[in-house]
């Protein structure tokens, strides 16, 4: 065998050899039972009954295939019920039984924020994310060093406030001016005006590409993308078409000594295994652990568990 033949064989072997990957853990069910200002009270027949601060709210929930435990009169007495059919992006309206102002105050772990009824059936917080908030705060605090966090598709800013309070410098990106305005309101409501957070209204894909060119790097990245969306200049986001490139680009934005990456996906026809393998591929060559599965909310009092979303998250320290 000639030297050139040996070299070709070595190159072919290297090309087919799997890259080093983080350790893999799946399936993982991350569960919250709520807190003082939030509870899943009951669910069933395609709906869920929740408590947000002082209001009881009924919203559609196609995952709730079972029968409600509580009497229909309890559901009928809810302060607000979302009326509308269709998917997560369909406009609807709220039927109010109780007079409700523009906003109302809530708290999570001593961080104040504002609830608000929107035309898309949301109220400004995704309670199941609390398990991620606790996890990232622990990592930021444990790092005991300056930590820079990028929050993409950051919505109303709860994760950004949690990260900044834990000691991180945060860059928060969302394509909606309304969401950015709401996030700023939440920072005021939290009584934390001096936290180091940059609130930026911009298309996430364009921002990540520009950060890559600039050579800016982050110790932690949070991605909470919608299934479908539009940027401030009409940019189109489709999670199945855009997520692979976005995740690879985000992996490239991590520092040489990073801490974490969190991906959450809502309302998509997919398996958490898809997120799991995609995240592992994007982070090939790094150590640490990728864990993936579902975020679930447990009904108050230890009742049934309701799955809300898929997730995949990586931590450098395992």
mmCIF file of N, CA and C in Angstrom, residues 145 218-219 254-259 286 314 316:
data_model
loop_
_atom_site.group_PDB
_atom_site.id
_atom_site.type_symbol
_atom_site.label_atom_id
_atom_site.label_comp_id
_atom_site.label_asym_id
_atom_site.label_seq_id
_atom_site.Cartn_x
_atom_site.Cartn_y
_atom_site.Cartn_z
ATOM 1 N N UNK A 145 -18.220 33.802 38.425
ATOM 2 C CA UNK A 145 -17.421 34.598 37.492
ATOM 3 C C UNK A 145 -18.377 35.397 36.624
ATOM 4 N N UNK A 218 -21.019 34.244 24.165
ATOM 5 C CA UNK A 218 -21.875 34.172 25.346
ATOM 6 C C UNK A 218 -21.584 32.909 26.142
ATOM 7 N N UNK A 219 -21.754 33.013 27.456
ATOM 8 C CA UNK A 219 -21.548 31.856 28.336
ATOM 9 C C UNK A 219 -22.800 30.994 28.450
ATOM 10 N N UNK A 254 -21.036 30.356 21.603
ATOM 11 C CA UNK A 254 -20.630 30.030 22.967
ATOM 12 C C UNK A 254 -19.147 30.324 23.173
ATOM 13 N N UNK A 255 -18.797 30.762 24.360
ATOM 14 C CA UNK A 255 -17.412 31.040 24.702
ATOM 15 C C UNK A 255 -16.610 29.742 24.794
ATOM 16 N N UNK A 256 -15.309 29.875 25.024
ATOM 17 C CA UNK A 256 -14.466 28.689 25.197
ATOM 18 C C UNK A 256 -14.737 27.988 26.527
ATOM 19 N N UNK A 257 -15.355 28.706 27.442
ATOM 20 C CA UNK A 257 -15.687 28.116 28.742
ATOM 21 C C UNK A 257 -17.152 28.403 29.074
ATOM 22 N N UNK A 258 -18.080 27.839 28.284
ATOM 23 C CA UNK A 258 -19.496 28.184 28.452
ATOM 24 C C UNK A 258 -20.137 27.398 29.585
ATOM 25 N N UNK A 259 -21.397 27.762 29.875
ATOM 26 C CA UNK A 259 -22.110 27.123 30.974
ATOM 27 C C UNK A 259 -23.318 26.318 30.514
ATOM 28 N N UNK A 286 -18.039 19.078 22.159
ATOM 29 C CA UNK A 286 -18.043 19.597 23.521
ATOM 30 C C UNK A 286 -18.388 18.488 24.511
ATOM 31 N N UNK A 314 -28.387 21.794 27.447
ATOM 32 C CA UNK A 314 -27.015 21.313 27.634
ATOM 33 C C UNK A 314 -26.355 22.087 28.750
ATOM 34 N N UNK A 316 -22.435 22.406 30.690
ATOM 35 C CA UNK A 316 -21.035 22.023 30.591
ATOM 36 C C UNK A 316 -20.590 21.179 31.769
#
